[in-house]
Coordinates of C-alpha atoms in Angstrom, one line a residue:
M1 CA 46.1 -14.1 -56.0
W2 CA 45.5 -10.8 -57.8
R3 CA 41.8 -11.4 -57.8
R4 CA 41.8 -11.9 -54.1
R5 CA 43.7 -8.6 -53.7
D6 CA 41.2 -6.8 -55.9
E7 CA 38.3 -8.2 -54.0
R8 CA 39.9 -7.2 -50.7
A9 CA 40.6 -3.7 -52.0
A10 CA 37.0 -3.3 -53.2
R11 CA 35.7 -4.5 -49.9
E12 CA 37.9 -2.1 -48.0
R13 CA 36.8 0.8 -50.2
V14 CA 33.1 0.0 -49.6
M15 CA 33.6 -0.3 -45.9
S16 CA 35.4 3.1 -45.8
E17 CA 32.3 4.7 -47.5
R18 CA 29.9 3.4 -44.9
E19 CA 28.6 5.4 -42.0
S20 CA 28.4 3.6 -38.6
M21 CA 26.0 3.8 -35.7
P22 CA 26.7 2.4 -32.2
Y23 CA 24.0 0.7 -30.1
D24 CA 24.0 -1.4 -27.0
V25 CA 22.0 -4.1 -28.8
V26 CA 21.2 -4.6 -32.5
I27 CA 18.4 -7.0 -33.4
V28 CA 18.2 -8.5 -36.9
G29 CA 14.6 -9.3 -37.7
G30 CA 11.3 -7.7 -36.6
G31 CA 9.3 -10.9 -36.0
P32 CA 7.9 -12.0 -32.6
A33 CA 11.3 -13.1 -31.2
G34 CA 13.1 -9.9 -32.2
L35 CA 10.4 -7.5 -31.0
S36 CA 9.9 -9.4 -27.7
A37 CA 13.6 -9.2 -27.2
A38 CA 13.6 -5.4 -27.8
I39 CA 10.7 -4.9 -25.4
R40 CA 12.2 -7.0 -22.7
L41 CA 15.6 -5.3 -23.1
K42 CA 14.0 -1.9 -22.4
Q43 CA 11.9 -3.3 -19.5
A44 CA 14.9 -5.0 -17.9
A45 CA 17.1 -1.9 -18.3
A46 CA 14.4 0.3 -16.7
E47 CA 14.2 -2.1 -13.8
R48 CA 17.9 -1.5 -13.2
E49 CA 17.7 2.2 -14.0
L50 CA 20.0 1.6 -16.9
E51 CA 20.0 3.5 -20.2
L52 CA 20.1 1.1 -23.1
S53 CA 20.0 1.8 -26.8
V54 CA 18.3 -0.8 -28.9
C55 CA 17.5 -1.0 -32.7
V56 CA 15.7 -3.5 -34.8
L57 CA 16.5 -4.1 -38.5
E58 CA 13.6 -5.5 -40.6
K59 CA 14.2 -6.4 -44.3
G60 CA 10.5 -6.1 -45.1
S61 CA 9.0 -2.8 -46.3
E62 CA 7.2 -2.6 -42.9
I63 CA 7.0 -4.7 -39.7
G64 CA 4.8 -7.7 -40.6
A65 CA 5.3 -7.5 -44.3
H66 CA 7.3 -10.8 -44.3
I67 CA 5.5 -12.5 -41.4
L68 CA 3.4 -15.5 -42.2
S69 CA 2.0 -18.1 -39.9
G70 CA -1.2 -20.1 -39.4
A71 CA -1.6 -18.9 -36.6
V72 CA -2.9 -20.3 -33.4
I73 CA -0.9 -18.7 -30.6
D74 CA -0.4 -19.7 -27.0
P75 CA -0.3 -16.4 -25.1
K76 CA 2.0 -17.7 -22.3
S77 CA 5.0 -15.5 -23.3
L78 CA 2.8 -12.5 -24.1
D79 CA 1.1 -12.8 -20.7
E80 CA 4.6 -12.6 -19.2
L81 CA 5.9 -9.8 -21.4
I82 CA 2.9 -7.5 -21.4
P83 CA 0.4 -8.8 -18.8
D84 CA -2.4 -6.3 -19.8
W85 CA -2.1 -6.9 -23.6
R86 CA -5.8 -7.8 -23.8
E87 CA -6.7 -4.4 -22.4
R88 CA -4.3 -2.5 -24.6
G89 CA -6.1 -3.3 -27.8
C90 CA -3.9 -6.1 -29.1
P91 CA -5.5 -7.6 -32.2
L92 CA -4.8 -11.1 -31.0
A93 CA -7.5 -10.8 -28.4
Q94 CA -10.3 -10.7 -31.0
T95 CA -10.6 -14.4 -31.5
P96 CA -10.1 -16.9 -28.7
V97 CA -10.1 -20.6 -29.8
T98 CA -13.5 -22.1 -28.9
D99 CA -13.6 -25.3 -30.9
N100 CA -10.6 -27.6 -31.7
Q101 CA -10.9 -30.4 -34.3
H102 CA -8.4 -32.9 -35.7
W103 CA -9.4 -34.8 -38.8
I104 CA -7.8 -37.8 -40.5
I105 CA -8.9 -37.6 -44.1
G106 CA -8.9 -39.8 -47.2
R107 CA -9.7 -38.8 -50.7
K108 CA -13.4 -38.5 -49.8
S109 CA -13.6 -39.6 -46.2
K110 CA -13.2 -37.8 -42.8
F111 CA -12.6 -39.1 -39.3
E112 CA -12.5 -36.8 -36.3
V113 CA -10.0 -37.9 -33.7
P114 CA -11.6 -37.9 -30.2
H115 CA -9.9 -35.4 -27.9
F116 CA -9.3 -37.9 -25.1
L117 CA -6.8 -39.7 -27.2
L118 CA -4.4 -36.8 -27.1
P119 CA -2.6 -35.2 -24.0
P120 CA -4.3 -32.1 -22.6
F121 CA -1.6 -29.8 -24.0
M122 CA -2.9 -30.6 -27.5
N123 CA -6.4 -29.2 -26.9
N124 CA -5.7 -25.5 -27.7
K125 CA -7.5 -24.3 -24.5
G126 CA -6.7 -20.7 -23.8
T127 CA -5.1 -20.0 -27.2
Y128 CA -6.0 -17.4 -29.8
T129 CA -6.2 -17.4 -33.6
G130 CA -5.3 -14.4 -35.8
S131 CA -2.7 -12.7 -37.9
L132 CA 0.9 -13.0 -36.6
G133 CA 1.8 -10.1 -38.9
N134 CA -0.7 -7.9 -37.1
L135 CA 0.5 -9.1 -33.7
C136 CA 4.0 -8.0 -34.8
R137 CA 2.8 -4.6 -35.9
W138 CA 1.2 -4.2 -32.4
L139 CA 4.4 -5.4 -30.7
A140 CA 6.4 -2.9 -32.7
E141 CA 4.2 -0.1 -31.4
Q142 CA 4.9 -1.2 -27.8
A143 CA 8.6 -1.4 -28.5
E144 CA 8.7 2.1 -30.0
S145 CA 6.8 3.5 -27.1
L146 CA 9.7 2.3 -24.9
G147 CA 12.3 3.9 -27.1
V148 CA 13.3 1.1 -29.4
E149 CA 14.4 2.3 -32.9
I150 CA 12.9 0.2 -35.7
F151 CA 14.3 0.4 -39.2
P152 CA 12.0 -1.4 -41.8
G153 CA 13.2 -1.8 -45.3
F154 CA 16.8 -2.4 -44.2
A155 CA 18.2 -5.8 -44.9
A156 CA 21.2 -7.0 -42.8
A157 CA 23.5 -8.3 -45.5
E158 CA 26.8 -8.8 -43.7
I159 CA 28.2 -9.8 -40.3
L160 CA 30.9 -7.5 -38.9
Y161 CA 33.6 -8.9 -36.7
N162 CA 36.1 -7.4 -34.2
E163 CA 39.8 -8.2 -34.5
D164 CA 39.4 -11.0 -31.9
G165 CA 36.8 -12.7 -34.0
S166 CA 33.7 -11.7 -32.0
V167 CA 30.7 -10.3 -33.7
K168 CA 30.8 -6.5 -33.8
G169 CA 27.4 -6.0 -35.5
V170 CA 26.0 -6.0 -39.0
A171 CA 26.0 -4.0 -42.2
T172 CA 22.9 -3.3 -44.2
G173 CA 23.0 -4.0 -47.9
D174 CA 24.0 -1.3 -50.4
L175 CA 21.2 0.3 -52.3
G176 CA 21.2 1.2 -56.0
V177 CA 23.4 -1.6 -57.2
A178 CA 22.6 -2.9 -60.7
R179 CA 22.3 -6.6 -61.6
D180 CA 25.8 -6.5 -63.1
G181 CA 27.3 -5.2 -59.9
T182 CA 27.8 -1.6 -61.1
R183 CA 26.5 1.4 -59.2
K184 CA 23.4 3.1 -60.4
P185 CA 23.0 6.9 -60.1
D186 CA 21.0 6.5 -56.8
Y187 CA 23.6 4.3 -55.2
Q188 CA 23.9 4.5 -51.4
P189 CA 26.4 2.4 -49.4
G190 CA 25.1 0.3 -46.6
L191 CA 25.1 1.3 -43.0
E192 CA 27.2 -0.3 -40.3
L193 CA 25.5 -0.9 -37.0
H194 CA 27.9 -1.7 -34.1
A195 CA 26.7 -3.3 -30.9
K196 CA 27.8 -4.8 -27.7
Y197 CA 25.6 -7.7 -28.5
T198 CA 23.8 -8.6 -31.7
F199 CA 20.6 -10.7 -31.7
F200 CA 19.9 -12.7 -34.9
A201 CA 16.1 -13.2 -35.2
E202 CA 16.0 -13.7 -39.0
G203 CA 13.4 -16.5 -38.9
V204 CA 13.8 -19.9 -40.5
R205 CA 17.0 -20.5 -42.5
G206 CA 18.3 -17.0 -42.0
H207 CA 21.1 -15.9 -44.4
L208 CA 23.4 -14.7 -41.6
S209 CA 22.4 -17.3 -39.1
K210 CA 23.6 -20.0 -41.5
Q211 CA 27.0 -18.3 -41.6
L212 CA 27.2 -18.0 -37.8
Q213 CA 26.4 -21.6 -37.2
R214 CA 29.3 -22.6 -39.5
Q215 CA 31.6 -19.9 -38.1
F216 CA 31.2 -20.8 -34.5
H217 CA 30.4 -24.5 -34.9
L218 CA 27.0 -24.1 -33.1
R219 CA 25.7 -27.4 -34.4
E220 CA 28.5 -29.6 -33.2
N221 CA 26.3 -31.2 -30.5
C222 CA 22.9 -31.3 -32.0
D223 CA 21.0 -32.8 -34.9
V224 CA 20.6 -31.1 -38.3
Q225 CA 17.6 -28.9 -38.6
V226 CA 14.7 -30.2 -40.7
Y227 CA 11.9 -28.3 -42.3
G228 CA 8.5 -28.1 -43.8
I229 CA 7.0 -25.7 -46.4
G230 CA 3.8 -24.0 -45.3
I231 CA 1.6 -22.6 -48.0
K232 CA -1.2 -20.3 -46.8
E233 CA -4.3 -18.6 -48.2
L234 CA -6.7 -16.2 -46.6
W235 CA -10.4 -16.4 -47.6
D236 CA -13.5 -14.4 -47.0
I237 CA -16.2 -17.0 -46.6
A238 CA -20.0 -17.1 -46.4
P239 CA -21.4 -15.9 -43.0
D240 CA -23.3 -19.1 -42.5
K241 CA -20.1 -21.2 -42.8
H242 CA -18.0 -19.0 -40.5
F243 CA -17.6 -20.0 -36.8
P244 CA -15.1 -17.6 -35.1
G245 CA -12.6 -19.5 -33.0
R246 CA -13.0 -22.9 -34.7
V247 CA -9.7 -24.5 -35.4
I248 CA -9.3 -27.6 -37.7
H249 CA -6.2 -29.6 -38.5
T250 CA -6.0 -32.4 -41.0
Q251 CA -3.6 -35.2 -41.8
G252 CA -3.6 -38.0 -44.4
W253 CA -4.7 -37.2 -47.9
P254 CA -3.3 -36.1 -50.3
L255 CA 0.3 -36.6 -49.1
N256 CA -0.3 -40.2 -48.1
E257 CA -0.6 -41.0 -51.9
T258 CA 3.2 -40.2 -52.2
N259 CA 4.3 -41.6 -48.8
S260 CA 5.0 -38.0 -47.7
N261 CA 4.1 -36.3 -44.5
G262 CA 2.5 -33.1 -43.4
G263 CA -1.1 -31.8 -43.0
G264 CA -3.5 -29.0 -43.4
F265 CA -5.1 -26.3 -41.2
L266 CA -8.2 -24.2 -41.4
Y267 CA -8.7 -21.4 -38.7
H268 CA -11.9 -19.4 -38.4
Q269 CA -10.6 -15.9 -37.6
A270 CA -12.1 -12.4 -37.2
N271 CA -14.0 -10.5 -39.8
G272 CA -15.6 -13.5 -41.6
Q273 CA -12.2 -14.9 -42.7
V274 CA -10.5 -18.2 -42.5
A275 CA -6.8 -18.8 -42.7
L276 CA -6.1 -22.1 -44.4
G277 CA -2.9 -23.7 -45.4
F278 CA -1.0 -26.9 -46.0
V279 CA 2.4 -28.0 -44.7
T280 CA 4.6 -30.5 -46.6
W281 CA 7.6 -31.8 -44.7
L282 CA 10.6 -31.4 -46.9
N283 CA 12.0 -34.9 -46.4
Y284 CA 9.8 -36.1 -49.2
T285 CA 11.4 -38.4 -51.7
N286 CA 9.4 -38.0 -54.9
P287 CA 11.0 -35.4 -57.1
H288 CA 7.8 -34.9 -59.0
L289 CA 5.9 -33.7 -55.9
S290 CA 4.8 -30.1 -55.8
P291 CA 3.9 -28.7 -52.3
F292 CA 1.9 -25.9 -53.9
H293 CA -0.2 -28.3 -56.0
E294 CA -0.7 -30.7 -53.0
M295 CA -2.2 -27.7 -51.2
Q296 CA -4.5 -26.9 -54.1
R297 CA -5.5 -30.6 -54.3
W298 CA -6.2 -30.7 -50.5
K299 CA -8.8 -27.9 -50.9
T300 CA -10.9 -30.2 -53.2
H301 CA -11.6 -32.6 -50.3
P302 CA -15.4 -32.4 -49.8
A303 CA -15.2 -31.2 -46.2
I304 CA -12.7 -28.4 -47.1
A305 CA -14.4 -27.4 -50.3
D306 CA -17.8 -27.1 -48.5
I307 CA -16.4 -24.5 -46.1
L308 CA -14.9 -22.5 -48.9
K309 CA -18.0 -22.7 -51.2
G310 CA -19.1 -19.2 -52.1
G311 CA -16.0 -17.6 -50.6
K312 CA -13.2 -15.6 -52.2
R313 CA -9.4 -16.0 -51.8
V314 CA -7.9 -12.6 -50.8
S315 CA -4.3 -13.4 -49.9
Y316 CA -1.5 -16.0 -50.5
G317 CA 2.0 -16.7 -49.1
A318 CA 4.5 -19.3 -48.3
R319 CA 7.2 -19.9 -45.7
A320 CA 9.5 -22.6 -44.5
I321 CA 9.1 -24.0 -41.0
S322 CA 11.7 -25.4 -38.6
D323 CA 10.5 -28.9 -37.6
G324 CA 13.6 -30.3 -35.9
G325 CA 12.5 -29.4 -32.3
W326 CA 14.5 -30.2 -29.2
Q327 CA 17.3 -32.3 -30.7
S328 CA 18.0 -29.7 -33.4
V329 CA 18.4 -26.6 -31.2
P330 CA 22.0 -25.5 -31.6
K331 CA 24.2 -23.7 -29.1
L332 CA 22.5 -20.4 -28.8
C333 CA 25.3 -18.0 -28.0
F334 CA 28.7 -17.0 -29.4
P335 CA 31.1 -14.1 -28.9
G336 CA 29.1 -11.0 -29.4
G337 CA 25.7 -12.4 -30.2
V338 CA 22.9 -14.9 -29.9
L339 CA 20.4 -16.8 -32.0
I340 CA 16.7 -16.3 -31.0
G341 CA 13.4 -17.5 -32.4
C342 CA 13.2 -19.5 -35.6
S343 CA 16.9 -18.7 -36.3
A344 CA 17.5 -21.4 -33.7
G345 CA 14.2 -23.4 -34.2
F346 CA 11.8 -23.6 -31.3
L347 CA 8.7 -24.8 -33.0
N348 CA 6.6 -27.4 -31.1
V349 CA 5.5 -29.4 -34.2
P350 CA 2.6 -31.5 -32.8
R351 CA 1.1 -28.4 -31.2
I352 CA 1.8 -26.4 -34.4
K353 CA 2.9 -23.5 -32.3
G354 CA 6.2 -21.7 -32.1
T355 CA 5.3 -18.0 -31.5
H356 CA 5.3 -18.4 -27.7
T357 CA 8.6 -20.2 -27.6
A358 CA 10.2 -17.8 -30.0
M359 CA 9.1 -14.8 -27.9
K360 CA 10.4 -16.4 -24.7
S361 CA 13.8 -17.1 -26.3
G362 CA 14.1 -13.4 -27.1
M363 CA 13.1 -12.5 -23.6
M364 CA 15.6 -14.8 -22.1
A365 CA 18.4 -13.4 -24.3
A366 CA 17.4 -9.9 -23.4
E367 CA 17.7 -10.6 -19.7
A368 CA 21.1 -12.1 -20.2
A369 CA 22.3 -9.1 -22.2
V370 CA 21.1 -6.5 -19.7
E371 CA 22.8 -8.4 -16.9
A372 CA 26.0 -8.5 -19.0
I373 CA 25.9 -4.8 -20.0
A374 CA 25.2 -3.8 -16.4
R375 CA 28.4 -5.5 -15.5
Q376 CA 30.3 -3.6 -18.1
R377 CA 30.7 -6.6 -20.4
Q378 CA 30.4 -6.6 -24.2
N379 CA 31.1 -8.8 -27.2
D380 CA 31.5 -12.0 -25.1
E381 CA 29.3 -15.0 -24.9
L382 CA 25.9 -14.6 -23.2
T383 CA 26.2 -18.1 -21.7
A384 CA 23.4 -17.1 -19.2
Y385 CA 21.0 -17.2 -22.1
D386 CA 21.9 -20.7 -23.2
A387 CA 21.8 -21.8 -19.6
A388 CA 18.4 -20.2 -19.1
Y389 CA 17.0 -22.0 -22.1
R390 CA 18.3 -25.4 -20.8
T391 CA 16.3 -25.0 -17.6
S392 CA 13.2 -23.2 -19.1
W393 CA 9.7 -24.3 -19.8
V394 CA 10.6 -23.9 -23.5
E395 CA 13.2 -26.7 -23.2
K396 CA 10.8 -28.9 -21.2
E397 CA 8.0 -28.4 -23.8
L398 CA 10.2 -29.3 -26.7
R399 CA 11.8 -32.2 -25.0
M400 CA 8.4 -33.7 -24.3
V401 CA 7.6 -34.0 -28.0
R402 CA 11.1 -34.6 -29.4
N403 CA 10.2 -38.1 -30.8
V404 CA 7.0 -37.1 -32.6
V405 CA 8.4 -36.0 -35.9
P406 CA 10.9 -38.8 -36.3
L407 CA 8.2 -41.4 -35.4
V408 CA 5.8 -40.1 -38.0
K409 CA 8.5 -39.9 -40.7
R410 CA 9.7 -43.4 -39.9
F411 CA 6.4 -45.2 -39.5
G412 CA 3.9 -43.0 -41.5
D413 CA 0.9 -41.0 -40.8
F414 CA -1.2 -43.6 -39.1
I415 CA 1.1 -46.1 -37.2
G416 CA 3.6 -43.3 -36.7
A417 CA 1.0 -40.9 -35.4
G418 CA -0.3 -43.6 -33.0
L419 CA 3.2 -44.2 -31.6
A420 CA 3.8 -40.4 -31.4
A421 CA 0.6 -40.0 -29.3
A422 CA 1.7 -42.8 -27.0
A423 CA 5.2 -41.2 -26.6
M424 CA 3.6 -37.8 -25.8
W425 CA 1.3 -39.4 -23.2
L426 CA 4.2 -41.1 -21.5
E427 CA 6.3 -37.9 -21.4
Y428 CA 3.3 -35.9 -20.2
L429 CA 2.7 -38.4 -17.3
G430 CA 6.4 -38.0 -16.3
V431 CA 7.9 -41.1 -18.0
R432 CA 10.9 -39.8 -19.8
L433 CA 11.6 -42.1 -22.7
P434 CA 15.2 -43.4 -22.6
F435 CA 15.9 -42.5 -26.2
T436 CA 15.8 -39.7 -28.7
L437 CA 15.3 -40.4 -32.4
H438 CA 17.4 -38.3 -34.8
H439 CA 16.9 -36.4 -38.0
H440 CA 18.5 -36.6 -41.5
P441 CA 19.0 -33.7 -43.8
D442 CA 15.9 -32.9 -46.0
H443 CA 17.9 -32.6 -49.2
E444 CA 19.1 -36.2 -48.9
G445 CA 17.2 -39.3 -50.0
M446 CA 15.4 -38.0 -53.1
W447 CA 14.7 -40.8 -55.5
R448 CA 15.6 -40.7 -59.2
K449 CA 12.8 -39.4 -61.4
D450 CA 12.5 -42.7 -63.2
L451 CA 11.9 -44.8 -60.0
V452 CA 8.7 -43.0 -58.9
K453 CA 5.3 -42.1 -60.3
A454 CA 4.5 -38.4 -60.8
P455 CA 1.3 -37.2 -59.0
V456 CA -1.5 -36.0 -61.3
Y457 CA -2.4 -32.4 -60.5
P458 CA -5.7 -31.2 -62.1
K459 CA -5.8 -28.0 -63.9
P460 CA -6.8 -25.1 -61.6
D461 CA -10.4 -23.9 -61.9
G462 CA -9.8 -20.3 -60.8
V463 CA -12.5 -20.6 -58.2
L464 CA -11.3 -23.1 -55.6
T465 CA -7.9 -24.0 -57.0
F466 CA -5.3 -21.6 -58.6
D467 CA -2.0 -21.4 -60.4
R468 CA 1.2 -20.2 -58.9
L469 CA 1.6 -16.9 -60.7
S470 CA -1.9 -15.6 -59.9
S471 CA -1.1 -16.7 -56.3
V472 CA 2.1 -14.7 -56.2
F473 CA 0.2 -11.7 -57.4
L474 CA -1.9 -11.8 -54.2
S475 CA 1.3 -11.8 -52.1
N476 CA 2.1 -8.3 -53.3
T477 CA 5.6 -9.5 -54.0
N478 CA 8.0 -7.0 -55.6
H479 CA 11.7 -6.7 -56.2
E480 CA 13.6 -4.0 -58.0
E481 CA 14.4 -5.9 -61.2
D482 CA 17.8 -4.3 -61.9
Q483 CA 19.6 -5.6 -58.8
P484 CA 21.9 -8.5 -58.1
V485 CA 20.0 -11.8 -58.1
H486 CA 19.6 -12.9 -54.5
L487 CA 19.1 -16.6 -55.4
T488 CA 22.7 -17.6 -56.1
L489 CA 24.2 -20.8 -57.5
H490 CA 27.5 -22.2 -56.3
D491 CA 27.9 -23.9 -59.7
A492 CA 25.7 -22.7 -62.5
S493 CA 26.0 -26.0 -64.4
V494 CA 24.5 -28.2 -61.7
P495 CA 20.7 -27.7 -62.5
I496 CA 21.1 -28.9 -66.1
R497 CA 24.1 -31.2 -65.7
V498 CA 23.1 -33.0 -62.4
N499 CA 19.6 -32.2 -61.2
L500 CA 17.7 -32.3 -64.5
P501 CA 18.9 -35.8 -65.6
Q502 CA 18.5 -37.3 -62.1
Y503 CA 15.5 -35.5 -60.6
D504 CA 13.9 -33.6 -63.5
E505 CA 15.1 -30.5 -61.7
P506 CA 12.8 -30.4 -58.7
A507 CA 13.2 -26.7 -58.1
Q508 CA 10.5 -26.3 -60.8
R509 CA 8.1 -27.9 -58.4
Y510 CA 9.1 -27.3 -54.8
C511 CA 9.2 -23.5 -55.3
P512 CA 5.7 -22.1 -54.4
A513 CA 6.3 -19.0 -56.5
G514 CA 7.4 -20.2 -59.9
V515 CA 10.8 -18.8 -59.5
Y516 CA 12.7 -21.6 -61.2
E517 CA 12.1 -22.9 -64.7
V518 CA 13.8 -25.1 -67.2
V519 CA 13.2 -23.8 -70.7
G520 CA 14.3 -25.0 -74.1
E521 CA 14.1 -28.8 -73.4
A522 CA 11.9 -29.4 -76.5
E523 CA 14.6 -27.9 -78.7
G524 CA 17.3 -29.9 -77.0
N525 CA 18.9 -26.9 -75.4
P526 CA 17.7 -26.8 -71.8
R527 CA 18.4 -23.7 -69.7
F528 CA 17.8 -23.0 -66.0
V529 CA 16.0 -19.7 -65.5
I530 CA 15.7 -17.9 -62.1
N531 CA 12.8 -15.4 -61.9
A532 CA 14.0 -13.9 -58.7
Q533 CA 11.5 -11.1 -58.8
N534 CA 8.8 -13.7 -57.9
C535 CA 10.5 -14.9 -54.7
V536 CA 8.4 -14.8 -51.6
H537 CA 11.4 -15.5 -49.3
C538 CA 10.2 -18.9 -48.2
K539 CA 13.8 -20.4 -48.3
T540 CA 12.6 -23.8 -49.6
C541 CA 15.1 -23.8 -52.4
D542 CA 18.0 -23.3 -50.0
I543 CA 16.8 -26.2 -48.0
K544 CA 15.5 -28.8 -50.5
D545 CA 17.9 -28.5 -53.5
P546 CA 19.4 -32.1 -53.7
S547 CA 22.7 -30.7 -54.7
Q548 CA 22.7 -27.9 -52.1
N549 CA 23.7 -25.6 -54.9
I550 CA 21.2 -22.8 -54.3
N551 CA 22.2 -20.2 -51.7
W552 CA 19.5 -17.7 -50.7
V553 CA 20.9 -14.3 -49.7
V554 CA 19.0 -11.1 -48.8
P555 CA 17.9 -8.9 -51.7
E556 CA 17.8 -5.1 -51.5
G557 CA 15.9 -4.0 -48.4
G558 CA 12.2 -3.7 -48.8
G559 CA 11.9 -6.3 -51.5
G560 CA 9.8 -9.4 -51.3
P561 CA 6.2 -10.0 -50.3
N562 CA 4.0 -7.5 -48.5
Y563 CA 1.5 -9.5 -46.5
P564 CA -1.4 -7.3 -45.2
N565 CA -3.1 -9.7 -42.8
M566 CA -1.1 -12.9 -42.7

């Protein structure tokens, strides 16, 4: 009881030290959804001759610093938001997709799937490939020109509530706190941002979005969210191997050797570069599997290695991906706020596209908020946003492909993919299937370490394949070392007491940045070590840990990767 009183007193003291700033709308996250929401808020307010104050908080050191995607982007929402974006110098306009290929690969083999086997919406016609981070930087410029205030390097660390339980806004994290919790000489308390409505656009598995979904029971009538881990590299390649606008997707090897699912991508983008990467769905059962090493192994396929021959790797990163689709979209609104973008999960998995749907979600939420504020409302539920989604093209697009991921997971890459193609064709032709297959949590179902064979991962050659630490170096990841560890454990004994005996502590392998290690096993004194300074903020540990013991929270603002062109 005394400890609770002490904690409450400390919390009240910190809150009393904070300054506060009022806004009409606060947006947490400077990705495509958050920035599109900010732009649409200002546009819709201007249409009504309404003054509206909007701010965007971004935990990265700059807009785009934490943004990572393939990316092939459908411009549908961008066309609606800024119709003349091509004429305004948007970097996305540089590389329209001109050639779309889908390969099924074995260890040495390659079969290209004919286009006519897939519905027309899978052909990438009218799409563009480029850096999503650079698109976000451009969107930020458009938002600022409309009067949006953008604060990079400020991590929203806490949700603030009104007395009636509605969301009041957020508080940024304190700066200058030492690892042991004491205040350093440069300590600065966080800032409170109060709003009539708060938009949460944190991306996949957001720290605050998780809390909101529990607090307001937003997942009562939907499936669990499921995920993949996407690992990406950017390469400069030889001019004679570069074909701007060529888009290649692969499925099959090497994940088929462990009965796992996912696939690779290789996009020929501007300036002689290719963006390539590999996605491993996080429902895999083999605790010895390493998504990072599966990606390195995939590059050794003759068809991939030939494209990269003579090239140079220039960047690296990783990010979790929301794969649940239509049946995993939660209730989107709650008193005082909304979930937009990947905080809710709008990725169209078979199309491998979610930017356009994320942007549209932010735009729909913005229109609902402007309508509410114009009617003198605040801190209530923006039910018009949820209703708009349920009748939108976003909902229709996701519903059409809702059974694809469950079919592939249930029946495998080949039979499952065939059934998924048939399901998409039927839905495209207007035949709505009378069933929806459901998802199971990714952290469940992992087999004991002694029941499965460990994959053999060759030693990296430093030319085509690489180790994790040299890869993290290319991500420009940095955290202030003397700060509280942002990878927290509910029970510090679980990694050694539970996960090591049963699963050989899989955090050692599913983390693409080498954050987690078990040391001292040879001496009979194993210890779990967290190298938090290496963290690239992918959130895989928060998702895949079989004991659900790891809780990812935001570090000090500005920490993490600094992706230049991803």
